[in-house]
Coordinates of C-alpha atoms in Angstrom, one line a residue:
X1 CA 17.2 -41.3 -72.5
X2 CA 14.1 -40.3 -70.4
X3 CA 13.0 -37.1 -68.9
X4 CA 15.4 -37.3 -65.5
X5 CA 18.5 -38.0 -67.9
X6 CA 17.3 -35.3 -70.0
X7 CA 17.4 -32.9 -67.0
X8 CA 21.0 -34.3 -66.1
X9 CA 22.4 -34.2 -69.4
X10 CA 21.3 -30.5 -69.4
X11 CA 22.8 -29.5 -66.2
X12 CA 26.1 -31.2 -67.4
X13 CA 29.5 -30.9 -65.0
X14 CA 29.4 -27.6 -64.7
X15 CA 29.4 -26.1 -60.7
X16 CA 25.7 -26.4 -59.0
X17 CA 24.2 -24.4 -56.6
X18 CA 21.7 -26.2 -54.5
X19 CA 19.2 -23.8 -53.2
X20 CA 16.6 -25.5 -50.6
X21 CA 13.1 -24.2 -50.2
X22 CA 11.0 -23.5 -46.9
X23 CA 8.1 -21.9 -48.6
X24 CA 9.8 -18.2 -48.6
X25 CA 7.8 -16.5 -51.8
X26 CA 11.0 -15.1 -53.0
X27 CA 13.0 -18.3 -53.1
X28 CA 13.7 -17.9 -57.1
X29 CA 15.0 -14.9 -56.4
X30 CA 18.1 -16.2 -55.2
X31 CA 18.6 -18.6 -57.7
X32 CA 18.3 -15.6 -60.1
X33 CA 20.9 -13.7 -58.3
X34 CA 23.2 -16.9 -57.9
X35 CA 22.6 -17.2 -61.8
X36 CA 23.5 -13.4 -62.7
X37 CA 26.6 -14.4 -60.8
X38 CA 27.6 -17.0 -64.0
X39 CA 26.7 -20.1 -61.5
X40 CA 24.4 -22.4 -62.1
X41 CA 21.5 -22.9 -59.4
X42 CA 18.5 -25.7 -58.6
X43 CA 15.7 -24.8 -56.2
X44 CA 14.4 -28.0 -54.7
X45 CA 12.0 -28.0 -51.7
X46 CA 13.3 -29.1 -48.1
X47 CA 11.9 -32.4 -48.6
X48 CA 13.9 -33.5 -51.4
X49 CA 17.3 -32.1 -49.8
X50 CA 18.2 -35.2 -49.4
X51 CA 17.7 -36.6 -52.6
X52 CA 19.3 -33.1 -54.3
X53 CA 22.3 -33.3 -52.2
X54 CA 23.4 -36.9 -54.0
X55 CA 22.3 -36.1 -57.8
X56 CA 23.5 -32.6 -57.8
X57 CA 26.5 -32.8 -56.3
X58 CA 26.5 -29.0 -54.8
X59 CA 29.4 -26.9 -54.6
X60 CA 27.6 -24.7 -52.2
X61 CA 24.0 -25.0 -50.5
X62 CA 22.1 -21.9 -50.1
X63 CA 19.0 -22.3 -47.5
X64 CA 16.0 -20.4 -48.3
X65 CA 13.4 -18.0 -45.9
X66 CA 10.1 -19.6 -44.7
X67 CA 6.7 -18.7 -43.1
X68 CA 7.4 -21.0 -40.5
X69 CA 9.0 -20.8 -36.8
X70 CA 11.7 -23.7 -36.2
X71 CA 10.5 -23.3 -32.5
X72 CA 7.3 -24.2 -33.5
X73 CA 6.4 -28.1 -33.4
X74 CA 6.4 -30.3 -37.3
X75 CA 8.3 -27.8 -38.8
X76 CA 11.2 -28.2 -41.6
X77 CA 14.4 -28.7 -40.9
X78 CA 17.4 -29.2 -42.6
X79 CA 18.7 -32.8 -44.0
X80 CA 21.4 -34.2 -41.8
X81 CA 23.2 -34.7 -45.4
X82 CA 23.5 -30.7 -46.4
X83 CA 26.0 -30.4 -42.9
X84 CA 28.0 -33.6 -43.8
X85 CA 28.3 -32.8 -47.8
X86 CA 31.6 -30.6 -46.8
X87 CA 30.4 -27.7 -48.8
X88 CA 29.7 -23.9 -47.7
X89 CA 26.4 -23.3 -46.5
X90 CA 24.4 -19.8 -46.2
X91 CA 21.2 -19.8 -44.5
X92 CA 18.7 -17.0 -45.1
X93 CA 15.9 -15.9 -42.8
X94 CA 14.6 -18.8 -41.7
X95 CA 17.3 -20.8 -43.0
X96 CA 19.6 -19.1 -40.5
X97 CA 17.5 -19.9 -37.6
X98 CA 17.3 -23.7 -38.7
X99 CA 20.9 -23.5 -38.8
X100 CA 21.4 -21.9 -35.5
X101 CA 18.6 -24.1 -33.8
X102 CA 19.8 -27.4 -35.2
X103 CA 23.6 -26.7 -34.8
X104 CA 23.5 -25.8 -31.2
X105 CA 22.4 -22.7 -30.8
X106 CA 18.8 -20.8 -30.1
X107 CA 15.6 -19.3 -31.7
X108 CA 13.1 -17.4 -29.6
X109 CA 10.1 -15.5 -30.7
X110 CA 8.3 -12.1 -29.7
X111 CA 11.7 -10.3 -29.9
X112 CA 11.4 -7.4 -31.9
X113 CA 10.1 -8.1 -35.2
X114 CA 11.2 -6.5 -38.3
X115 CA 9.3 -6.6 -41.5
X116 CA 10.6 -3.8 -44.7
X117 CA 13.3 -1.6 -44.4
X118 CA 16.0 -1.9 -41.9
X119 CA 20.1 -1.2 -41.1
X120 CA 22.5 -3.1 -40.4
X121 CA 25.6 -2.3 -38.8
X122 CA 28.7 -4.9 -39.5
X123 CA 30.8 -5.9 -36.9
X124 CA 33.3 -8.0 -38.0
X125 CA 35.1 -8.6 -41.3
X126 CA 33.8 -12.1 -43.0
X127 CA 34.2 -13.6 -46.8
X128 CA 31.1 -12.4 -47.5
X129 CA 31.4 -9.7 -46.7
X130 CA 35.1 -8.8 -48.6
X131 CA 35.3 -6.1 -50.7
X132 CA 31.6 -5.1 -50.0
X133 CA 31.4 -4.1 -46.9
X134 CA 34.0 -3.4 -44.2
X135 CA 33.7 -3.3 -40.3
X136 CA 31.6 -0.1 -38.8
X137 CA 29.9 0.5 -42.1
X138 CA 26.0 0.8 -41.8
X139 CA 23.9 -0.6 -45.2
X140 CA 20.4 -0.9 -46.0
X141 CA 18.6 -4.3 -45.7
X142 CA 15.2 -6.0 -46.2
X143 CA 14.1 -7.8 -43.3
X144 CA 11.1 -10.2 -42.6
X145 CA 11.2 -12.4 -39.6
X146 CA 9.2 -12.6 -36.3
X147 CA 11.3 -14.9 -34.8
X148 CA 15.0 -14.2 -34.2
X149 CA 18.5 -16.3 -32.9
X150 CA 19.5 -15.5 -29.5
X151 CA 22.7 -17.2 -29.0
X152 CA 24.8 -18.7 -31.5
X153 CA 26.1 -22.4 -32.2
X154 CA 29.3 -23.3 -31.2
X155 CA 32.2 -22.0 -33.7
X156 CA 30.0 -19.0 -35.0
X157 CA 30.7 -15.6 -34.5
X158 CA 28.2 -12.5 -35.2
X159 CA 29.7 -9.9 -38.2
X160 CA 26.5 -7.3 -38.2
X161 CA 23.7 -6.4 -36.1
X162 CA 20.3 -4.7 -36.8
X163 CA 18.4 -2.9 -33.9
X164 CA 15.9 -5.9 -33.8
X165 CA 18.3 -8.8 -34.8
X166 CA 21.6 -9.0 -32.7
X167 CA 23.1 -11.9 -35.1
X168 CA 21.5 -10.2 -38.3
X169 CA 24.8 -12.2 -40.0
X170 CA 26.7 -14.8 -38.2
X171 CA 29.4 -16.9 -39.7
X172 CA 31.9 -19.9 -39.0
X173 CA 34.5 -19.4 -41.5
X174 CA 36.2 -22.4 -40.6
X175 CA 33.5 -25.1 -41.9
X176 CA 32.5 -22.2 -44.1
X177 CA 28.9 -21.8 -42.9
X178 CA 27.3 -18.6 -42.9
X179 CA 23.7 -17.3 -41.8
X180 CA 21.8 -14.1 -42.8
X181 CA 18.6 -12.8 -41.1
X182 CA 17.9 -10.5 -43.8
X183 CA 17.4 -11.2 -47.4
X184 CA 20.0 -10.6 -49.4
X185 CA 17.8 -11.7 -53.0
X186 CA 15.7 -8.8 -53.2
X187 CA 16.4 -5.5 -54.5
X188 CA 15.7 -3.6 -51.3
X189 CA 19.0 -4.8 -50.1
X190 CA 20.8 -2.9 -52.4
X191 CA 23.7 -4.5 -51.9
X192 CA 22.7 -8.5 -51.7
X193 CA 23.1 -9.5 -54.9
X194 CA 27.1 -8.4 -54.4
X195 CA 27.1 -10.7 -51.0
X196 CA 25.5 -13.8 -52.6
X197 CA 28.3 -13.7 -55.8
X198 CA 30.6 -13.5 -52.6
X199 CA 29.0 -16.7 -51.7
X200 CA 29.6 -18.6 -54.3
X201 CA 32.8 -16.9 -56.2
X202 CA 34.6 -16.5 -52.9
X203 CA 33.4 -18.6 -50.3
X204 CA 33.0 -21.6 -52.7
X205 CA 35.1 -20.8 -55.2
X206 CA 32.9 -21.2 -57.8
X207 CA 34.3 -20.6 -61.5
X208 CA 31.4 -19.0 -62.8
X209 CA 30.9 -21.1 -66.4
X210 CA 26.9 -20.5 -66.5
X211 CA 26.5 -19.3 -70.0
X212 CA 24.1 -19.1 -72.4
X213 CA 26.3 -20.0 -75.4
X214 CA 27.6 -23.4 -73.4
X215 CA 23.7 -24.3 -72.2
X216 CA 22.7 -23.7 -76.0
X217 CA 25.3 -26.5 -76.9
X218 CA 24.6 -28.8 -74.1
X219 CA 21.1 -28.6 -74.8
X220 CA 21.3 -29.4 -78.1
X221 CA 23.6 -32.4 -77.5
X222 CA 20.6 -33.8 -74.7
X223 CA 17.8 -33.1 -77.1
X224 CA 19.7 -35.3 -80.1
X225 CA 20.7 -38.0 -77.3
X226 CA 16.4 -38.3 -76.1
X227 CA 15.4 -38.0 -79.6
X228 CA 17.5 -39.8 -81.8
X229 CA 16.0 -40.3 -85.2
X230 CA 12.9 -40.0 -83.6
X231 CA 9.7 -37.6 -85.0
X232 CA 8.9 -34.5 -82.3
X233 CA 5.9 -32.5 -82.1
X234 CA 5.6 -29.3 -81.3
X235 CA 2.5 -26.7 -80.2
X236 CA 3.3 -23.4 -81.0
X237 CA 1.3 -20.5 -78.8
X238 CA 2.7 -17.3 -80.7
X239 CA 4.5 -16.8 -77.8
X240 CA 8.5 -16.6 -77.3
X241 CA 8.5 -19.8 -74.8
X242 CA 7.2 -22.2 -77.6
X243 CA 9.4 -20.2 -80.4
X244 CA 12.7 -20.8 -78.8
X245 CA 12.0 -24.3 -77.9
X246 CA 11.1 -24.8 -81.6
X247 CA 13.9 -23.2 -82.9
X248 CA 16.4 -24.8 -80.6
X249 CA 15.3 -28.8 -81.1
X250 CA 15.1 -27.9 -85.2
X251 CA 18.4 -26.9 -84.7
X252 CA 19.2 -30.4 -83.3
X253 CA 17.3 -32.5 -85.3
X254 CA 16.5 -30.3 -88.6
X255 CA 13.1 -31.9 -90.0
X256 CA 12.4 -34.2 -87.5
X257 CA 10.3 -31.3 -85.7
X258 CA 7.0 -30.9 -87.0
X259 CA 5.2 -27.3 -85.0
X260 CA 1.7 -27.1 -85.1
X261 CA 0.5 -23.4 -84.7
X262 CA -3.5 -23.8 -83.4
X263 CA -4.7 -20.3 -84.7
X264 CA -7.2 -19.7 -81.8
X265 CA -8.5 -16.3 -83.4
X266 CA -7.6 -14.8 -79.9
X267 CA -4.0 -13.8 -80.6
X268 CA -3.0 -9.9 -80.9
X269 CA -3.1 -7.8 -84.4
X270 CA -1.0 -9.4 -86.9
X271 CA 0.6 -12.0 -84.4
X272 CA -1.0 -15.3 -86.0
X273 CA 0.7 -14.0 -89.7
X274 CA 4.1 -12.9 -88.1
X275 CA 4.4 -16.5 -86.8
X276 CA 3.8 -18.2 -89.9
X277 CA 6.2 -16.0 -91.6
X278 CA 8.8 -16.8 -89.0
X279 CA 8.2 -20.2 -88.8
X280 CA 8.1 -21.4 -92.6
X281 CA 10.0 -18.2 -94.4
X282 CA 12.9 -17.1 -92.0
X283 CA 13.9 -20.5 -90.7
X284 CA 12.0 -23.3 -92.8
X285 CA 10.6 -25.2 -90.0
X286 CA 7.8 -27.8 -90.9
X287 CA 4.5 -26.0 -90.0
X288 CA 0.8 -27.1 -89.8
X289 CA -1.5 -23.7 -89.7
X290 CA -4.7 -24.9 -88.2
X291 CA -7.1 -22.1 -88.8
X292 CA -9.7 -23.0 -85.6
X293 CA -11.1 -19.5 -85.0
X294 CA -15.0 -20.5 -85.4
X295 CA -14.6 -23.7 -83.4
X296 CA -13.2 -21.6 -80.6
X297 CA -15.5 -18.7 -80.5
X298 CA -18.5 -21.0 -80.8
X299 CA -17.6 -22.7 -77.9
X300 CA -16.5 -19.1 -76.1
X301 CA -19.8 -17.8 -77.4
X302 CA -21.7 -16.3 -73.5
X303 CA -19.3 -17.4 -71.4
X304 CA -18.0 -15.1 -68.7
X305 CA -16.4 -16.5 -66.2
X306 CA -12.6 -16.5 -66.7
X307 CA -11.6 -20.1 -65.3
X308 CA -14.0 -21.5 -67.6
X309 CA -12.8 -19.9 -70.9
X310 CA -9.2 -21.1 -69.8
X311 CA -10.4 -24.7 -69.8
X312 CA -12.7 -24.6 -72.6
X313 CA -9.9 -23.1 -74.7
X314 CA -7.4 -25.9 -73.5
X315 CA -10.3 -28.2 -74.2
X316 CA -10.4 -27.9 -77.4
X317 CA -6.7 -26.8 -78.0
X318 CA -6.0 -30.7 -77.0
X319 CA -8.8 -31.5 -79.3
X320 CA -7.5 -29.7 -82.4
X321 CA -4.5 -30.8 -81.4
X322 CA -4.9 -34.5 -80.9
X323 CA -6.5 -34.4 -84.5
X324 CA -3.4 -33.1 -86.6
X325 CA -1.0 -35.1 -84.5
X326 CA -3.3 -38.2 -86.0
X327 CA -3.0 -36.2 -89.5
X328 CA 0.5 -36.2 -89.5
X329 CA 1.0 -39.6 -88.1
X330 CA -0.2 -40.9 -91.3
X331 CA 1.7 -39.4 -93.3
X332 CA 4.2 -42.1 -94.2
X333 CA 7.3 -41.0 -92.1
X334 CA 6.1 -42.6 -88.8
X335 CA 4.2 -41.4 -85.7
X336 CA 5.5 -38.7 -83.7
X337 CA 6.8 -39.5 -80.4
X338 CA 8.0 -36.9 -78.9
X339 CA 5.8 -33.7 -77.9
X340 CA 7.6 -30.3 -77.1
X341 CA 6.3 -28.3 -74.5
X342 CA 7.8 -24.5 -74.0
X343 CA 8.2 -25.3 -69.4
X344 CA 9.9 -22.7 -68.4
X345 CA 11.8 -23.3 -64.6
X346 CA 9.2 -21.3 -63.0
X347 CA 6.5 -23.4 -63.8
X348 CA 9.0 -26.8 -62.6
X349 CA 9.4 -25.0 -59.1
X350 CA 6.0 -23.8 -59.0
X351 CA 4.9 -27.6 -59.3
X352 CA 7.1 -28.8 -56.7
X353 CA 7.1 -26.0 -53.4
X354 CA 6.6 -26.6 -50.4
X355 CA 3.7 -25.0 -50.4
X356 CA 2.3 -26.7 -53.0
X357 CA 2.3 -23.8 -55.6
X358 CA -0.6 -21.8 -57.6
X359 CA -0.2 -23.5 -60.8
X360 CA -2.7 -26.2 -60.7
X361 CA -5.3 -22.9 -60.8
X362 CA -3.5 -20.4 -62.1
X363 CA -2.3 -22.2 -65.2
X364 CA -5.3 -24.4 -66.5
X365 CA -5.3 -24.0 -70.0
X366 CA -3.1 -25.8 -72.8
X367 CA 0.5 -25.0 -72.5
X368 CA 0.7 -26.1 -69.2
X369 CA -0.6 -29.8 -68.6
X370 CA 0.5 -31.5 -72.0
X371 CA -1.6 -33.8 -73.9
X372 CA -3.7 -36.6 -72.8
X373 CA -2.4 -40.2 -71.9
X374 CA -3.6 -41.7 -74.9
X375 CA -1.2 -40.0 -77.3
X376 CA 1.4 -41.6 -75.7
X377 CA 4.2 -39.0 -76.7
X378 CA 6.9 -38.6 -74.3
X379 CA 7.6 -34.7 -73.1
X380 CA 11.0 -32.7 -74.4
X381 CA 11.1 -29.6 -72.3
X382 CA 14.3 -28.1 -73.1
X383 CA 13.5 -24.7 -71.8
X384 CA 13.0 -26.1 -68.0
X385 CA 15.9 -25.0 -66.5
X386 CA 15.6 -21.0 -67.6
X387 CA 13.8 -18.4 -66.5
X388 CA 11.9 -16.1 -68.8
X389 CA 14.4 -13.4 -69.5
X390 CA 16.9 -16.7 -70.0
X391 CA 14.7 -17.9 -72.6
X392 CA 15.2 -14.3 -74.2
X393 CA 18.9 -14.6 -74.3
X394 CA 18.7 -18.0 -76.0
X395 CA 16.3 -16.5 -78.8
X396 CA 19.0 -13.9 -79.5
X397 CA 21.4 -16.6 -79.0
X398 CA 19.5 -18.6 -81.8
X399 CA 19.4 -15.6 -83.5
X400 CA 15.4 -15.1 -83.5
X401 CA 14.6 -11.7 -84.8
X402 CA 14.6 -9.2 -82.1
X403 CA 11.4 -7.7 -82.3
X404 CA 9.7 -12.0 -81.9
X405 CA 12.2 -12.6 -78.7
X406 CA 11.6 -8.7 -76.7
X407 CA 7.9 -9.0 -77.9
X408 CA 5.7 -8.7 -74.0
X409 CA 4.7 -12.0 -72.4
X410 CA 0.7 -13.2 -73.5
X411 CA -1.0 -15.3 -72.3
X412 CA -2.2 -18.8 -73.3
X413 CA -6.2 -18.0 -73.2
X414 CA -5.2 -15.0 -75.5
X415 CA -7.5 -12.3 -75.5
X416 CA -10.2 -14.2 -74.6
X417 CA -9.4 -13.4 -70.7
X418 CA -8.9 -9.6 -71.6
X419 CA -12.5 -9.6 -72.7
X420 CA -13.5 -10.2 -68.7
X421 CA -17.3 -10.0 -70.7
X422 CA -18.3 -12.1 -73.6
X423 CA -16.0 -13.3 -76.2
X424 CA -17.4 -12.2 -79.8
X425 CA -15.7 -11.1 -83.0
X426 CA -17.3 -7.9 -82.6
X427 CA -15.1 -7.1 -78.9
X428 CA -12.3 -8.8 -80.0
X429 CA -11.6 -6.9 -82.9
X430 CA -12.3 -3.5 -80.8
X431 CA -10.0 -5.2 -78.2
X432 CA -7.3 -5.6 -81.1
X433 CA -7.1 -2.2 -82.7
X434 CA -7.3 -0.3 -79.4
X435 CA -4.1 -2.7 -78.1
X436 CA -2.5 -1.9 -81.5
X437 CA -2.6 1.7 -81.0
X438 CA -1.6 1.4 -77.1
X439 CA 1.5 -0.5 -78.2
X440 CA 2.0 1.7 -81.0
X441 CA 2.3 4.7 -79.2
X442 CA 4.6 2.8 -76.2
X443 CA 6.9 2.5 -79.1
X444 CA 6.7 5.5 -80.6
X445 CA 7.7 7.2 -77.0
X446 CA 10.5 4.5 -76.8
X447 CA 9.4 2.7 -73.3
X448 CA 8.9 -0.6 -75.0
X449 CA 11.4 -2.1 -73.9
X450 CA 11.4 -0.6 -70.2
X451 CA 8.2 -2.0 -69.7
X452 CA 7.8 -6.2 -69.0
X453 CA 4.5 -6.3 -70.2
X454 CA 1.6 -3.8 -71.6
X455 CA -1.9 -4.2 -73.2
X456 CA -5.8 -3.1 -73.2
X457 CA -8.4 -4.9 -72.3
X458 CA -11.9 -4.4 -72.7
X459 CA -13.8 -4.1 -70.0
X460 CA -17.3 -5.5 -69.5
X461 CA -18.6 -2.0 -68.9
X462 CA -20.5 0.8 -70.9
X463 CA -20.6 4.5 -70.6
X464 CA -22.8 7.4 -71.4
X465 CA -20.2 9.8 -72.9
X466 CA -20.8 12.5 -75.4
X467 CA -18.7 13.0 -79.2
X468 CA -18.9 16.2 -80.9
X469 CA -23.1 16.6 -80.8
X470 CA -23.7 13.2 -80.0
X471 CA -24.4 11.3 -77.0
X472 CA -22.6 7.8 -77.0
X473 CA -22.9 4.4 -74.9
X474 CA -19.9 2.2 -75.2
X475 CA -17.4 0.4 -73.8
X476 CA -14.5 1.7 -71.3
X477 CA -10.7 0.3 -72.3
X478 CA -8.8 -0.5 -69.7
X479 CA -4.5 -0.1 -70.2
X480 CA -2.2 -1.7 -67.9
X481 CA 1.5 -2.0 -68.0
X482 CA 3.9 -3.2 -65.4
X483 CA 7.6 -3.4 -65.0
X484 CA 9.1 -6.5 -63.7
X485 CA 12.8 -8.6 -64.2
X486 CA 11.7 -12.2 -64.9
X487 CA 7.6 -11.8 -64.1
X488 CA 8.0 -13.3 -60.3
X489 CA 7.1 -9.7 -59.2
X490 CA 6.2 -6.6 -60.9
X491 CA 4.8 -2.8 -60.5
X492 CA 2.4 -0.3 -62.5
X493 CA 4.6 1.5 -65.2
X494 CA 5.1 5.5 -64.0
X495 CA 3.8 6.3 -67.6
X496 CA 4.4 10.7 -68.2
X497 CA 0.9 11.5 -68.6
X498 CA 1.2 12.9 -72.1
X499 CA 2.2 9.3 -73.6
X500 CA -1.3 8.1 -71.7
X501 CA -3.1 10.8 -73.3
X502 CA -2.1 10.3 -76.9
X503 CA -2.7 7.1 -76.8
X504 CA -6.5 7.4 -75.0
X505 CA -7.4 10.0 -77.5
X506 CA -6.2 7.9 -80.2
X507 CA -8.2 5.2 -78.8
X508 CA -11.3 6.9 -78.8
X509 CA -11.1 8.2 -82.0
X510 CA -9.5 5.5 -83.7
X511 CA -11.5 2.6 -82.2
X512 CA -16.1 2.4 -82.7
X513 CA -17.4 0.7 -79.7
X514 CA -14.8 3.0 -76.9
X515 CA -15.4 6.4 -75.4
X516 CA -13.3 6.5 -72.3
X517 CA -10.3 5.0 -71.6
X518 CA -8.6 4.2 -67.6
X519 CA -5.0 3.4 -66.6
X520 CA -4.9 0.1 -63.9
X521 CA -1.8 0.9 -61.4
X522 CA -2.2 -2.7 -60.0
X523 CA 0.7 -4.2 -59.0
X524 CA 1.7 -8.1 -59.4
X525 CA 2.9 -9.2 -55.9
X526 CA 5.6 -12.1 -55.1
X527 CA 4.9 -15.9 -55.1
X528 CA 2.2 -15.3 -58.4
X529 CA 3.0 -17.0 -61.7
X530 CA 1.4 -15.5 -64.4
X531 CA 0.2 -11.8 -65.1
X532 CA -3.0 -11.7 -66.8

């Protein structure tokens, strides 16, 4: 089986969603929202709609927003196949005014933009509408569109109007297509998410059978059908992405998984023991510890710039890498040829938009462009189809300890790119003990879990400060944490000021080498992959 019937074998029988991209930076929102509804969903860009259409099989088609104008010259339309495949179509943003401009009707621009916050009023009763919202009701919305339909195709009728968009939803029940001009996928429509299950449960019918339980079987089935009897390798990070891959193909093919844990010295306080104790204690998982911690800061050792610790790190991650795979190889039980990467469906989508996606700079360093050629090991990527708080519900699932699956997304580079200075012993180990106690003290308050991801970083900056009667110059500790759903988006955490202040005071008089301590209220915005 190779990696495309791996992918099928995953996706099974069960009902699909096809979702096509324009571009729109919220386009894995829907298939979130399609998936909360228990239906399985695929993003594919407009490009490959043909393609999608005859491997997938769609119940329903769902039809993304863009940046473009479909009155504009050379830009994307919809394949001729998603009208004739006889399924229900919903068109969002831009994907309503491709329907409406290639069906018959027309798009004009300079009418009345709308961008943020907006009302609609509905009009007429629809499907999508049942049970959520009833003629002359008024609801909140999130609009985004310069452009806007002016007169419907043939068999459409409008069922709610905003003051700038007279066909703000239009819909011909009888072929079942429908057309939105707001977006329905993001929370500021409070109501969206109920519209889009409407979608699929009522307008297609869909039976809903996207579990977690029957994707945990099917995966395990696909991952014994690539393997077979064969020998899989496996690079764990510390993270929960490579842990629940692990854990999942051991589960399939016991001792044919060998990990490989490449102890970086750049992981958090205690983190590099808790996975070997995982790993070869709870579940008895063939381990090789490589402790690599002077090769890595040696080769760290005055560099700055960000983007060039990411690559030396992956550098010489492959390196260490390539060298225990050849280790192991020999002995006696046969080369490995299978490597397990942790790819969550993010990244997949990421590689493929229409836009061409951020990950080829965002994501440079190891867990993200495999091993060399040479190896010649073939990928098994059985996390590809999730999304990151998915993967969390398969750890459970797999029964991995809670406090390893709910632990806060980190980052490959580790906490080499939360020393924005130079990388040394000496700054990491501040770096450590001053995250240690910020974590601590989220605990102790209980926000943990509220909060997607939180840690310090030590910032490249000293300070004049004074400490009982004597003047000190050290560093400054930055502490950011954000809230966020599945990382596509996030915000600063609203921390109460006395949780910020126990932890800086503990800081500073826990940790030598910090004497003031700030709180970053940056927020992540939409279409980013990675928060570092």
């Amino acid at each position: 089986m190779d990696e495309q019937e791996f992918h099928e074998e995953i996706a099974g029988a069960r009902d699909k969603v096809l979702i096509v991209d324009f571009g729109s930076q919220v386009t894995q929102l829907i298939a979130r929202r399609v998936r909360e509804a228990g239906v399985y969903s695929e993003i594919h860009p407009f490009q490959n709609a043909t393609r999608a259409v005859a491997e997938l099989s769609p119940k329903a088609i769902i039809l993304s927003g863009g940046p473009e104008s479909v009155i504009a010259e050379n830009t994307p339309r919809v394949a001729d196949e998603v009208w004739s495949a006889g399924v229900p179509v919903l068109g969002i943003c831009y994907g309503e005014q491709a329907m409406a401009a290639q069906l018959g009707g027309e798009v004009e621009a300079g009418h009345a933009a709308e961008f943020g916050r907006a009302e609609v009023e509905v009009t007429e009763a629809c499907a999508l509408f049942d049970g959520v919202w009833e003629k002359g009701s008024h609801h909140p919305v999130w609009m985004s569109h310069g452009d806007r339909v002016t007169q419907l195709p043939p068999g459409f009728k409008p069922v709610a109007i905003s003051p700038g968009a007279p066909f703000a939803a239009v819909a011909d029940e009888e072929r079942r297509l429908y057309g939105v001009q707001f977006h329905p996928e993001v929370a500021h429509t409070p109501d969206g998410a109920k519209l889009l299950r409407n979608f699929v449960s009522k307008v297609a019918g869909l039976k809903g059978d996207w579990t977690m339980r029957a994707f945990r079987q099917e995966a395990i089935r696909a991952i014994r059908d690539q393997v077979g009897y064969k020998r899989v390798l496996c690079g764990l990070s510390g993270g929960v992405d490579s842990a629940v891959a692990a854990v999942l193909i051991h589960e399939a093919i016991g001792d044919g998984l060998t990990c490989v844990f490449v102890d970086h010295g750049l992981l958090r306080q205690g983190e590099a023991e808790e996975v070997v104790t995982l790993f070869r204690d709870h579940y008895n998982i063939p381990l090789v510890h490589v402790n690599a911690e002077e090769l890595f800061l040696g080769a760290l050792f005055g560099i700055r710039d960000p983007e060039e610790k990411r690559k030396i790190i992956g550098r010489l991650f492959v390196s260490v890498f390539e060298g225990e795979a050849k280790k192991i190889a020999a002995d006696g039980r046969g080369a490995p040829e299978f490597l397990a990467q942790g790819t969550l469906y993010p990244d997949v989508i990421e590689s493929v938009s229409f836009s061409g996606g951020p990950s080829h700079t965002i994501k440079s360093h190891h867990n993200v462009g495999g091993l060399p050629e040479r190896m010649n090991m073939k990928l098994v990527e059985p996390l590809r189809e999730l999304f990151k708080d998915e993967v969390r519900v398969l750890g459970r699932e797999l029964g991995l300890p809670e406090a390893f699956v709910g632990r806060h997304p980190f980052p490959g580079p580790g906490l080499a790119i939360r020393c924005p200075g130079g990388v040394t012993r000496e700054n990491l180990d501040i770096l450590r003990k001053a995250d240690a106690i910020y974590l601590d003290e989220i605990r102790k308050a209980g926000l943990y879990d509220n909060i997607w991801q939180a840690f310090a970083v030590l910032l490249p900056v000293r300070t004049v400060g004074v400490m009982g009667d004597a003047r000190t110059y050290d560093f400054v500790c930055a502490l950011r944490a954000v809230t966020s759903v599945d990382g596509m988006t996030a915000d600063f955490y609203p921390f109460d000021m006395d949780v910020l202040g126990r932890a800086a005071t503990r800081i500073i008089n826990e940790v030598r080498g910090i004497n003031r301590v700030v709180y970053d209220v940056t927020s992540k915005p939409p279409g980013t992959i990675e928060w570092e």
